[in-house]
Amino acid sequence: MFNKFDVLETIDMIEKEHLDIRTVTMGISLLPCIRETADKTAQAVYDKVCSKAENLVRVAEELSAEYGIPIVNKRVSVTPVSLITAPFAADSARVGLALDKAAKTLGIDFLGGYSALVHKGMSDYEETFLRTIPEVLASTDRLCSSVNVGSSKSGINMDAVRLMGEIVKKTAELTKEEDGKGCAKLVVFCNAVEDNPFMAGAFHGVGEADTVINVGVSGPGVVQHALSFIPEADLTDAAETIKRTAFKITRAGQLIAREAAKRLSARFGIVDLSLAPTPARGDSVAHILEELGLEVVGGHGTTAALAMLNDAVKKGGVMASSRVGGLSGAFIPVSEDIGMIESAEAGKISLDKLEAMTCVCSVGLDMIAIPGDTPATTIAAMIADEAAIGMINNKTTAVRVIPAYGKKVGDQVSFGGLLGRAPVMPVHTGDAGKFIRRGGLIPAPIHSFKN
Amino acid sequence: MRAVVTVTGTDKRGIIAKVSGFLAERDVNIEDISQTILGDKFAMIMIVDISDSGKKIAELAKECEEMGKSIGMSVRLQHEDIFYAMHNV
């Protein structure tokens, strides 16, 4: 049973503290859509996505009205496209365009899965596919792309890392009129997960059922608010409060996930426990860390505070849901979090501190604007550093940086909406070109041999 | 099917009468009711059964929201499961 204070607490969470279901994402397998030509495959892909997700938006809106909790995004993730276009990889863009069209037909803002998994090796058709990414992101609006270049089990494919440095740079150039927005839709992963509901890195893994509902909950504002009541508590008690709050948030997510799956005739996949910020005030992960006692996010102590937050969120969430998955950790995208934006604008947070933060939370160097003249090899080196953190620590890491074409440190990029804005941050200028050009595979770490 | 109606806002005369009349007109049965006044803030919580109303919960929720606006209060009707889910281990 619940009492009247429980009811009022829920109402306050929703109305004043930005509690919402951040995304209901339908994962759809494209494996049955493989045909003998690119055009026929593209048509089969369009038809399947539009048919399976036909009621996604309607059902999400229905659930939102019934339970009185906002569901912000409705999205679709699909099987990595490189797997279904292998025989005609050079024409993969046809499938990309069909997916973008499907997203528009369905009325969803993003669709993820223009992806490839090349963490151990890259075949010719995969390399051809990767080279289509910049053009495809420049000619579509809602399609998201991700590439897995490493894993704890396989090591890091440095040939793919090198290529991705060039692809990020090229994507920025082709979308320079929109401040490099194409790069906001492109994630380079190590240890990518197959059931992530969040964009831009969502794709539907090959080990998944045909149609699955994954839900991403949110609620940085709720956690911050709960902590604001205990300003003098020690960190053990603060962790306990975060845990209890995460439990409640996750329960709401699980309820929506179960109901959505039932009504959409799909499997209930997972609830992703990530705290996902938005540029709105009161919806910031950075402000939680500041509530814990940091003057500003990015200073010394940030990594420790974030580690505690991330762990407490997981503990509360795992207790609340029988099916936890996805990325499940606090997100720290710079352009999408008002606290991070303000710290970056004031020069209080550096790329080095952000890199340290990625060691203790999900996911990586995320939504960071860098100077437009940053060499592709430097971007590749940033990817390699993040992949190494992920590989050694058995966690997902990623890089989603935006080289701001024609802009330098201190200038600003602005994407609007959930993607937000960010100042161009300085990168180290030491040249990593020779290291990157060596290529090959960084072997898997010794602790990956567990069999 | 049961739902929870919450009414919040500045305290004034006739809120309970207005809200319960509105629900009765729609064959919504009130099973439990409690209210709190903190300073000039009014909060009322009702557990209601909507089975006889013949309306979908989303439709009733929308009507409640509109009625709330007409009396200058915030009135929500939500499926009870959201509260069970969040506040029970």
Coordinates of C-alpha atoms in Angstrom, one line a residue:
Chain A
M1 CA 0.0 0.0 0.0
F2 CA 1.0 3.6 -0.3
N3 CA 0.2 6.6 1.9
K4 CA -0.7 10.2 1.0
F5 CA 2.9 11.4 1.4
D6 CA 4.0 8.8 -1.1
V7 CA 1.5 10.1 -3.6
L8 CA 2.5 13.7 -3.1
E9 CA 6.2 12.8 -3.4
T10 CA 5.5 11.2 -6.8
I11 CA 3.5 14.2 -7.9
D12 CA 6.4 16.5 -6.9
M13 CA 9.0 14.4 -8.6
I14 CA 7.0 14.6 -11.9
E15 CA 5.9 18.2 -11.7
K16 CA 8.8 20.0 -10.0
E17 CA 11.9 17.7 -10.4
H18 CA 11.7 16.6 -14.0
L19 CA 11.0 12.9 -13.3
D20 CA 10.3 11.3 -16.6
I21 CA 10.7 8.2 -18.7
R22 CA 13.5 9.4 -20.9
T23 CA 13.0 6.9 -23.7
V24 CA 10.9 3.9 -24.7
T25 CA 13.0 2.3 -27.4
M26 CA 11.8 -0.6 -29.6
G27 CA 14.6 -2.9 -30.8
I28 CA 13.9 -4.5 -34.1
S29 CA 15.8 -7.2 -35.8
L30 CA 16.6 -6.5 -39.5
L31 CA 18.0 -10.0 -40.2
P32 CA 14.9 -11.2 -41.9
C33 CA 15.1 -8.2 -44.3
I34 CA 18.2 -9.3 -46.2
R35 CA 17.4 -9.5 -49.9
E36 CA 19.6 -9.9 -53.0
T37 CA 19.9 -6.1 -53.8
A38 CA 20.3 -2.9 -51.8
D39 CA 17.0 -1.5 -53.0
K40 CA 15.0 -4.6 -52.2
T41 CA 16.6 -4.8 -48.8
A42 CA 15.9 -1.1 -48.1
Q43 CA 12.2 -1.6 -48.9
A44 CA 12.0 -4.7 -46.7
V45 CA 13.7 -2.7 -43.9
Y46 CA 11.3 0.2 -44.2
D47 CA 8.3 -2.1 -44.3
K48 CA 9.4 -4.1 -41.2
V49 CA 10.3 -1.1 -39.1
C50 CA 7.1 0.8 -40.0
S51 CA 5.0 -2.3 -39.3
K52 CA 6.6 -3.3 -36.0
A53 CA 6.7 0.2 -34.6
E54 CA 3.5 1.5 -36.1
N55 CA 1.9 1.9 -32.6
L56 CA 5.0 2.9 -30.7
V57 CA 4.2 6.6 -30.4
R58 CA 0.5 6.1 -29.7
V59 CA 1.1 3.5 -27.0
A60 CA 3.7 5.6 -25.3
E61 CA 1.4 8.6 -25.3
E62 CA -1.4 6.4 -23.9
L63 CA 0.8 5.1 -21.1
S64 CA 2.0 8.6 -20.3
A65 CA -1.6 9.8 -20.0
E66 CA -2.7 6.8 -17.9
Y67 CA 0.1 6.8 -15.4
G68 CA 0.6 10.6 -15.4
I69 CA 4.3 10.4 -16.1
P70 CA 5.9 12.1 -19.1
I71 CA 7.6 9.8 -21.7
V72 CA 10.0 12.1 -23.5
N73 CA 11.3 10.1 -26.4
K74 CA 10.0 7.2 -28.5
R75 CA 12.8 5.6 -30.5
V76 CA 13.8 2.6 -32.5
S77 CA 17.0 0.7 -32.6
V78 CA 17.9 -1.9 -35.3
T79 CA 20.4 -4.6 -36.1
P80 CA 23.7 -3.1 -37.1
V81 CA 23.2 -2.2 -40.7
S82 CA 26.6 -3.4 -41.8
L83 CA 25.5 -7.0 -41.1
I84 CA 22.6 -6.8 -43.6
T85 CA 24.4 -4.9 -46.4
A86 CA 27.5 -7.1 -46.6
P87 CA 27.0 -8.2 -50.3
F88 CA 26.4 -4.6 -51.5
A89 CA 28.2 -2.6 -48.8
A90 CA 28.9 0.4 -51.1
D91 CA 25.1 0.9 -51.4
S92 CA 24.5 0.8 -47.7
A93 CA 23.3 4.4 -47.8
R94 CA 20.1 3.1 -49.5
V95 CA 19.2 1.3 -46.3
G96 CA 20.2 4.3 -44.2
L97 CA 17.9 6.6 -46.1
A98 CA 15.1 4.0 -45.8
L99 CA 15.6 4.0 -42.0
D100 CA 15.5 7.8 -41.9
K101 CA 12.3 7.8 -43.9
A102 CA 10.8 5.2 -41.5
A103 CA 11.7 7.4 -38.5
K104 CA 9.8 10.2 -40.1
T105 CA 6.8 8.1 -41.0
L106 CA 6.7 6.8 -37.4
G107 CA 7.0 10.3 -35.9
I108 CA 10.1 9.5 -33.8
D109 CA 13.0 11.8 -33.3
F110 CA 15.9 9.3 -33.6
L111 CA 16.5 5.8 -35.0
G112 CA 19.8 4.1 -34.1
G113 CA 21.7 1.3 -35.8
Y114 CA 23.6 2.5 -38.8
S115 CA 26.3 0.6 -37.1
A116 CA 29.2 -1.8 -37.4
L117 CA 31.0 -4.1 -35.0
V118 CA 34.7 -4.2 -35.9
H119 CA 36.3 -4.7 -32.5
K120 CA 38.5 -7.6 -33.5
G121 CA 38.8 -7.3 -37.2
M122 CA 37.4 -5.3 -40.1
S123 CA 36.5 -7.0 -43.4
D124 CA 36.5 -5.2 -46.7
Y125 CA 32.7 -4.8 -46.7
E126 CA 32.8 -3.4 -43.2
E127 CA 35.4 -0.8 -44.2
T128 CA 33.3 0.1 -47.2
F129 CA 30.3 0.5 -44.9
L130 CA 32.2 2.7 -42.4
R131 CA 33.2 5.0 -45.3
T132 CA 29.6 5.6 -46.1
I133 CA 28.8 7.0 -42.6
P134 CA 29.7 10.7 -43.2
E135 CA 27.6 11.0 -46.3
V136 CA 24.7 9.2 -44.7
L137 CA 24.7 11.3 -41.6
A138 CA 24.9 14.4 -43.7
S139 CA 22.0 13.4 -45.8
T140 CA 19.7 12.1 -43.1
D141 CA 18.1 13.9 -40.1
R142 CA 17.1 11.2 -37.6
L143 CA 19.5 8.3 -38.2
C144 CA 22.2 7.6 -35.6
S145 CA 25.4 5.6 -36.1
S146 CA 27.7 3.8 -33.8
V147 CA 30.8 1.7 -34.3
N148 CA 32.4 -0.7 -31.8
V149 CA 36.2 -0.6 -32.1
G150 CA 37.2 -2.6 -29.0
S151 CA 36.2 -5.0 -26.3
S152 CA 37.7 -6.4 -23.1
K153 CA 37.6 -9.8 -24.7
S154 CA 39.1 -9.0 -28.1
G155 CA 41.3 -5.9 -27.5
I156 CA 41.3 -2.7 -29.6
N157 CA 41.2 -2.7 -33.4
M158 CA 43.5 0.2 -34.0
D159 CA 42.9 0.1 -37.8
A160 CA 39.3 0.8 -37.1
V161 CA 40.3 3.5 -34.5
R162 CA 42.4 5.2 -37.1
L163 CA 39.6 5.1 -39.7
M164 CA 37.1 6.4 -37.2
G165 CA 39.3 9.4 -36.5
E166 CA 39.0 10.2 -40.2
I167 CA 35.3 9.5 -40.3
V168 CA 34.5 11.8 -37.4
K169 CA 36.5 14.5 -39.0
K170 CA 34.8 14.0 -42.4
T171 CA 31.3 13.9 -40.8
A172 CA 32.1 17.3 -39.1
E173 CA 33.1 18.8 -42.4
L174 CA 30.1 17.5 -44.3
T175 CA 27.7 18.9 -41.6
K176 CA 29.7 22.1 -40.9
E177 CA 26.6 24.3 -41.7
E178 CA 25.0 22.8 -38.7
D179 CA 28.0 23.1 -36.4
G180 CA 29.0 19.5 -37.1
K181 CA 25.7 18.1 -36.0
G182 CA 26.4 14.8 -37.9
C183 CA 29.0 14.1 -35.2
A184 CA 26.3 14.3 -32.5
K185 CA 24.7 11.3 -34.2
L186 CA 27.9 9.2 -34.3
V187 CA 29.4 7.3 -31.4
V188 CA 32.6 5.2 -31.3
F189 CA 32.4 2.5 -28.6
C190 CA 34.5 0.0 -26.7
N191 CA 32.4 -2.8 -25.1
A192 CA 29.2 -1.5 -26.8
V193 CA 26.1 -3.1 -25.3
E194 CA 23.4 -4.7 -27.4
D195 CA 20.3 -3.4 -25.5
N196 CA 21.1 0.2 -25.0
P197 CA 17.9 2.3 -25.4
F198 CA 19.7 5.7 -25.5
M199 CA 20.8 7.6 -28.6
A200 CA 23.0 8.0 -30.4
G201 CA 24.6 4.7 -29.5
A202 CA 21.5 2.4 -29.6
F203 CA 21.5 -0.6 -31.8
H204 CA 19.7 -4.0 -31.6
G205 CA 22.1 -6.8 -30.9
V206 CA 22.1 -10.0 -32.9
G207 CA 21.6 -12.0 -29.6
E208 CA 18.3 -10.2 -29.0
A209 CA 14.7 -11.4 -29.7
D210 CA 13.0 -10.1 -32.9
T211 CA 11.2 -7.2 -31.3
V212 CA 12.1 -5.9 -27.8
I213 CA 11.1 -2.9 -25.7
N214 CA 13.9 -1.3 -23.7
V215 CA 13.3 1.7 -21.4
G216 CA 15.6 4.4 -20.2
V217 CA 14.6 6.1 -17.0
S218 CA 15.9 9.5 -15.9
G219 CA 15.7 11.8 -13.0
P220 CA 18.9 13.8 -12.1
G221 CA 16.6 16.5 -10.8
V222 CA 14.9 14.0 -8.4
V223 CA 18.2 12.8 -7.0
Q224 CA 19.5 16.4 -6.6
H225 CA 16.3 17.4 -4.8
A226 CA 16.4 14.4 -2.4
L227 CA 20.0 15.3 -1.5
S228 CA 19.1 19.0 -0.9
F229 CA 17.1 17.8 2.2
I230 CA 20.2 16.4 3.8
P231 CA 22.9 19.1 3.3
E232 CA 24.9 18.0 6.4
A233 CA 24.6 14.2 6.0
D234 CA 27.8 12.2 5.6
L235 CA 28.5 10.4 2.3
T236 CA 27.2 7.0 3.6
D237 CA 23.8 8.6 4.2
A238 CA 24.0 10.5 0.9
A239 CA 24.6 7.3 -0.9
E240 CA 21.7 5.7 0.8
T241 CA 19.4 8.5 -0.2
I242 CA 20.6 8.2 -3.8
K243 CA 19.9 4.5 -3.7
R244 CA 16.4 4.9 -2.4
T245 CA 15.6 7.6 -5.0
A246 CA 17.0 5.4 -7.8
F247 CA 14.8 2.6 -6.7
K248 CA 11.7 4.6 -7.1
I249 CA 12.7 6.0 -10.4
T250 CA 13.5 2.6 -11.7
R251 CA 10.2 1.1 -10.6
A252 CA 8.4 3.7 -12.7
G253 CA 10.5 2.7 -15.6
Q254 CA 9.9 -1.0 -15.2
L255 CA 6.1 -0.5 -15.0
I256 CA 6.2 1.5 -18.3
A257 CA 8.5 -1.1 -19.9
R258 CA 6.2 -4.0 -19.0
E259 CA 3.0 -2.3 -20.1
A260 CA 4.6 -1.0 -23.3
A261 CA 5.9 -4.5 -24.2
K262 CA 2.5 -6.0 -23.6
R263 CA 0.6 -3.5 -25.7
L264 CA 3.1 -3.6 -28.6
S265 CA 3.4 -7.4 -28.7
A266 CA 7.1 -7.2 -28.0
R267 CA 9.4 -8.7 -25.4
F268 CA 10.2 -6.7 -22.3
G269 CA 14.0 -6.2 -22.7
I270 CA 15.6 -4.2 -20.0
V271 CA 15.4 -1.0 -17.9
D272 CA 18.5 1.1 -18.3
L273 CA 19.3 2.8 -15.0
S274 CA 21.3 5.7 -16.5
L275 CA 20.8 9.2 -15.1
A276 CA 20.5 11.2 -18.3
P277 CA 20.6 15.0 -18.1
T278 CA 19.0 17.5 -20.5
P279 CA 20.0 21.1 -21.0
A280 CA 17.0 22.2 -18.9
R281 CA 17.8 23.7 -15.5
G282 CA 17.0 21.2 -12.7
D283 CA 17.8 18.2 -14.9
S284 CA 21.6 18.1 -14.5
V285 CA 24.0 15.3 -13.3
A286 CA 26.7 18.0 -12.7
H287 CA 24.4 19.7 -10.2
I288 CA 24.0 16.5 -8.2
L289 CA 27.8 16.5 -7.8
E290 CA 27.7 20.1 -6.8
E291 CA 24.8 19.3 -4.3
L292 CA 27.2 16.8 -2.8
G293 CA 29.6 19.6 -2.0
L294 CA 31.7 20.5 -5.0
E295 CA 31.9 24.2 -5.8
V296 CA 31.9 23.3 -9.5
V297 CA 31.9 20.1 -11.4
G298 CA 35.4 19.5 -12.9
G299 CA 37.4 20.3 -9.8
H300 CA 39.3 17.8 -7.6
G301 CA 36.8 15.5 -5.9
T302 CA 34.6 15.3 -9.0
T303 CA 35.7 11.7 -9.9
A304 CA 35.1 10.5 -6.3
A305 CA 31.6 12.1 -6.1
L306 CA 30.7 10.7 -9.5
A307 CA 31.9 7.2 -8.6
M308 CA 29.7 7.3 -5.5
L309 CA 26.7 8.6 -7.4
N310 CA 27.1 6.0 -10.2
D311 CA 27.4 3.1 -7.8
A312 CA 24.5 4.1 -5.6
V313 CA 22.2 4.6 -8.6
K314 CA 23.0 1.0 -9.8
K315 CA 22.4 -0.5 -6.3
G316 CA 19.0 1.1 -6.0
G317 CA 18.1 0.3 -9.6
V318 CA 19.1 -3.4 -9.5
M319 CA 16.9 -3.8 -6.4
A320 CA 14.0 -2.3 -8.2
S321 CA 14.1 -4.2 -11.5
S322 CA 14.5 -7.8 -12.4
R323 CA 15.8 -6.9 -15.8
V324 CA 18.6 -4.3 -15.8
G325 CA 20.8 -3.6 -18.8
G326 CA 21.8 -1.1 -21.3
L327 CA 24.5 1.4 -20.2
S328 CA 23.2 1.9 -16.7
G329 CA 25.4 4.6 -15.3
A330 CA 25.4 8.4 -15.0
F331 CA 25.8 10.2 -18.3
I332 CA 28.1 13.2 -18.5
P333 CA 27.5 14.7 -22.0
V334 CA 29.0 18.2 -21.9
S335 CA 26.5 20.0 -24.3
E336 CA 23.4 18.3 -22.8
D337 CA 23.8 19.2 -19.2
I338 CA 23.5 22.8 -18.0
G339 CA 25.9 22.3 -15.1
M340 CA 28.5 20.8 -17.5
I341 CA 27.9 23.6 -20.1
E342 CA 28.4 26.3 -17.5
S343 CA 31.5 24.7 -16.0
A344 CA 33.0 24.2 -19.5
E345 CA 32.2 27.8 -20.4
A346 CA 33.9 29.0 -17.2
G347 CA 37.0 26.9 -18.1
K348 CA 36.5 24.9 -14.9
I349 CA 36.5 21.4 -16.5
S350 CA 39.1 20.0 -18.8
L351 CA 39.1 17.1 -21.3
D352 CA 41.6 15.3 -18.9
K353 CA 39.1 15.5 -16.0
L354 CA 36.3 14.3 -18.3
E355 CA 38.5 11.4 -19.2
A356 CA 39.0 10.6 -15.6
M357 CA 35.3 10.8 -14.9
T358 CA 34.7 8.2 -17.7
C359 CA 36.6 5.7 -15.6
V360 CA 33.9 5.6 -13.0
C361 CA 30.6 6.2 -14.9
S362 CA 29.1 5.6 -18.3
V363 CA 29.8 6.4 -21.0
G364 CA 32.7 8.5 -22.3
L365 CA 33.9 11.7 -23.8
D366 CA 30.4 12.7 -24.8
M367 CA 29.1 15.7 -26.8
I368 CA 32.3 17.6 -26.5
A369 CA 33.2 20.3 -29.1
I370 CA 36.9 20.4 -30.1
P371 CA 38.7 22.8 -32.4
G372 CA 37.9 22.2 -36.1
D373 CA 41.6 21.9 -37.0
T374 CA 42.2 19.0 -34.7
P375 CA 44.0 16.3 -36.8
A376 CA 42.2 13.0 -37.5
T377 CA 45.0 11.2 -35.8
T378 CA 44.4 13.2 -32.6
I379 CA 40.7 12.3 -32.7
A380 CA 41.7 8.6 -33.2
A381 CA 44.1 8.9 -30.2
M382 CA 41.3 10.2 -28.1
I383 CA 39.2 7.2 -29.2
A384 CA 42.1 4.9 -28.4
D385 CA 42.5 6.4 -24.9
E386 CA 38.8 5.9 -24.1
A387 CA 38.7 2.4 -25.6
A388 CA 41.7 1.5 -23.4
I389 CA 39.8 2.6 -20.3
G390 CA 36.9 0.5 -21.3
M391 CA 38.9 -2.5 -22.3
I392 CA 41.0 -2.6 -19.1
N393 CA 38.1 -1.8 -16.7
N394 CA 35.5 -4.1 -18.4
K395 CA 33.1 -1.3 -19.0
T396 CA 31.5 0.5 -21.9
T397 CA 33.3 3.7 -23.0
A398 CA 32.7 5.9 -26.0
V399 CA 33.7 9.0 -27.8
R400 CA 31.3 11.4 -29.3
V401 CA 33.2 14.5 -30.1
I402 CA 32.3 17.3 -32.4
P403 CA 35.2 18.9 -34.4
A404 CA 33.8 22.4 -34.8
Y405 CA 34.7 23.3 -38.4
G406 CA 36.3 26.7 -38.7
K407 CA 36.0 27.3 -34.9
K408 CA 38.6 27.6 -32.2
V409 CA 38.8 27.3 -28.4
G410 CA 36.3 29.6 -26.7
D411 CA 33.9 29.6 -29.7
Q412 CA 30.5 27.9 -29.2
V413 CA 28.6 25.3 -31.1
S414 CA 24.8 25.1 -30.7
F415 CA 22.5 22.3 -31.8
G416 CA 19.3 23.3 -30.0
G417 CA 16.9 20.9 -28.3
L418 CA 18.1 18.0 -26.3
L419 CA 21.6 18.2 -28.0
G420 CA 22.2 21.6 -26.4
R421 CA 25.3 23.8 -26.8
A422 CA 28.9 23.6 -25.9
P423 CA 32.0 25.8 -25.9
V424 CA 34.9 24.5 -28.0
M425 CA 37.4 22.9 -25.5
P426 CA 41.2 22.7 -25.9
V427 CA 42.8 19.4 -26.8
H428 CA 46.4 18.4 -26.3
T429 CA 48.6 19.3 -29.3
G430 CA 51.2 16.6 -28.9
D431 CA 51.2 14.5 -32.1
A432 CA 50.1 10.9 -31.8
G433 CA 50.2 10.3 -35.6
K434 CA 53.0 7.7 -35.6
F435 CA 51.3 5.7 -32.8
I436 CA 48.0 5.7 -34.6
R437 CA 49.5 4.9 -38.0
R438 CA 51.0 1.7 -36.6
G439 CA 47.6 0.1 -36.7
G440 CA 47.1 -3.5 -35.8
L441 CA 45.3 -4.9 -32.7
I442 CA 46.1 -3.9 -29.1
P443 CA 45.8 -7.4 -27.6
A444 CA 43.1 -8.2 -25.1
P445 CA 44.2 -7.7 -21.4
I446 CA 45.4 -10.7 -19.4
H447 CA 42.3 -10.5 -17.1
S448 CA 40.0 -11.2 -20.1
F449 CA 41.1 -14.8 -20.1
K450 CA 38.6 -16.1 -17.6
N451 CA 37.7 -19.5 -19.2
Chain B
M1 CA -9.9 -0.4 -12.2
R2 CA -8.7 2.0 -9.5
A3 CA -7.0 5.3 -9.9
V4 CA -5.6 8.0 -7.7
V5 CA -7.0 11.6 -7.9
T6 CA -4.8 14.3 -6.4
V7 CA -5.9 17.9 -6.0
T8 CA -3.3 20.5 -5.1
G9 CA -3.2 24.3 -5.0
T10 CA -4.2 27.2 -2.8
D11 CA -6.9 26.3 -0.2
K12 CA -10.4 27.7 -0.9
R13 CA -14.0 26.9 -0.1
G14 CA -15.9 24.1 -2.0
I15 CA -13.0 22.1 -3.5
I16 CA -14.1 18.8 -2.2
A17 CA -17.7 19.5 -3.2
K18 CA -16.7 20.4 -6.7
V19 CA -14.3 17.5 -7.3
S20 CA -16.6 14.8 -5.8
G21 CA -19.6 16.2 -7.8
F22 CA -17.5 16.0 -10.9
L23 CA -16.5 12.4 -10.3
A24 CA -20.1 11.4 -9.3
E25 CA -21.4 12.8 -12.6
R26 CA -19.0 10.4 -14.4
D27 CA -19.9 7.3 -12.2
V28 CA -16.5 7.3 -10.6
N29 CA -16.8 5.9 -7.1
I30 CA -14.7 7.4 -4.3
E31 CA -13.3 4.6 -2.1
D32 CA -10.9 6.6 0.1
I33 CA -10.3 10.2 0.7
S34 CA -7.7 12.2 2.7
Q35 CA -6.6 15.8 2.8
T36 CA -3.9 17.9 4.2
I37 CA -3.5 21.7 4.6
L38 CA 0.0 23.0 4.9
G39 CA -0.1 26.8 5.4
D40 CA -2.4 27.9 2.6
K41 CA -1.5 24.9 0.4
F42 CA -4.2 22.3 0.0
A43 CA -3.6 18.7 -1.0
M44 CA -6.4 16.1 -1.4
I45 CA -5.9 12.5 -2.4
M46 CA -8.7 10.2 -3.4
I47 CA -8.6 6.5 -4.3
V48 CA -11.4 6.0 -6.9
D49 CA -12.9 3.1 -8.8
I50 CA -13.5 4.0 -12.5
S51 CA -14.9 0.7 -13.6
D52 CA -18.5 2.0 -14.0
S53 CA -17.6 5.2 -15.8
G54 CA -17.3 3.6 -19.2
K55 CA -14.4 5.9 -20.0
K56 CA -10.8 5.2 -20.6
I57 CA -8.4 6.3 -17.8
A58 CA -6.6 8.7 -20.2
E59 CA -9.9 10.4 -21.1
L60 CA -10.9 10.9 -17.4
A61 CA -7.4 12.2 -16.7
K62 CA -7.8 14.8 -19.4
E63 CA -11.2 15.8 -18.1
C64 CA -9.9 16.1 -14.6
E65 CA -7.0 18.3 -15.7
E66 CA -9.5 20.6 -17.5
M67 CA -11.8 20.8 -14.6
G68 CA -8.8 21.6 -12.4
K69 CA -8.0 24.6 -14.5
S70 CA -11.6 25.9 -14.2
I71 CA -11.3 26.0 -10.4
G72 CA -7.7 27.2 -10.3
M73 CA -6.4 23.9 -8.9
S74 CA -4.1 21.2 -10.2
V75 CA -6.2 18.0 -10.5
R76 CA -4.7 14.7 -11.7
L77 CA -6.1 11.3 -12.2
Q78 CA -3.5 8.5 -12.5
H79 CA -3.6 4.7 -12.6
E80 CA -2.8 3.5 -9.1
D81 CA -0.1 1.1 -10.2
I82 CA 2.5 4.0 -10.6
F83 CA 2.3 4.6 -6.8
Y84 CA 2.4 0.9 -6.0
A85 CA 5.4 0.4 -8.2
M86 CA 7.3 3.4 -6.8
H87 CA 6.5 3.0 -3.1
N88 CA 6.5 -0.8 -2.4
V89 CA 9.5 -3.0 -2.3

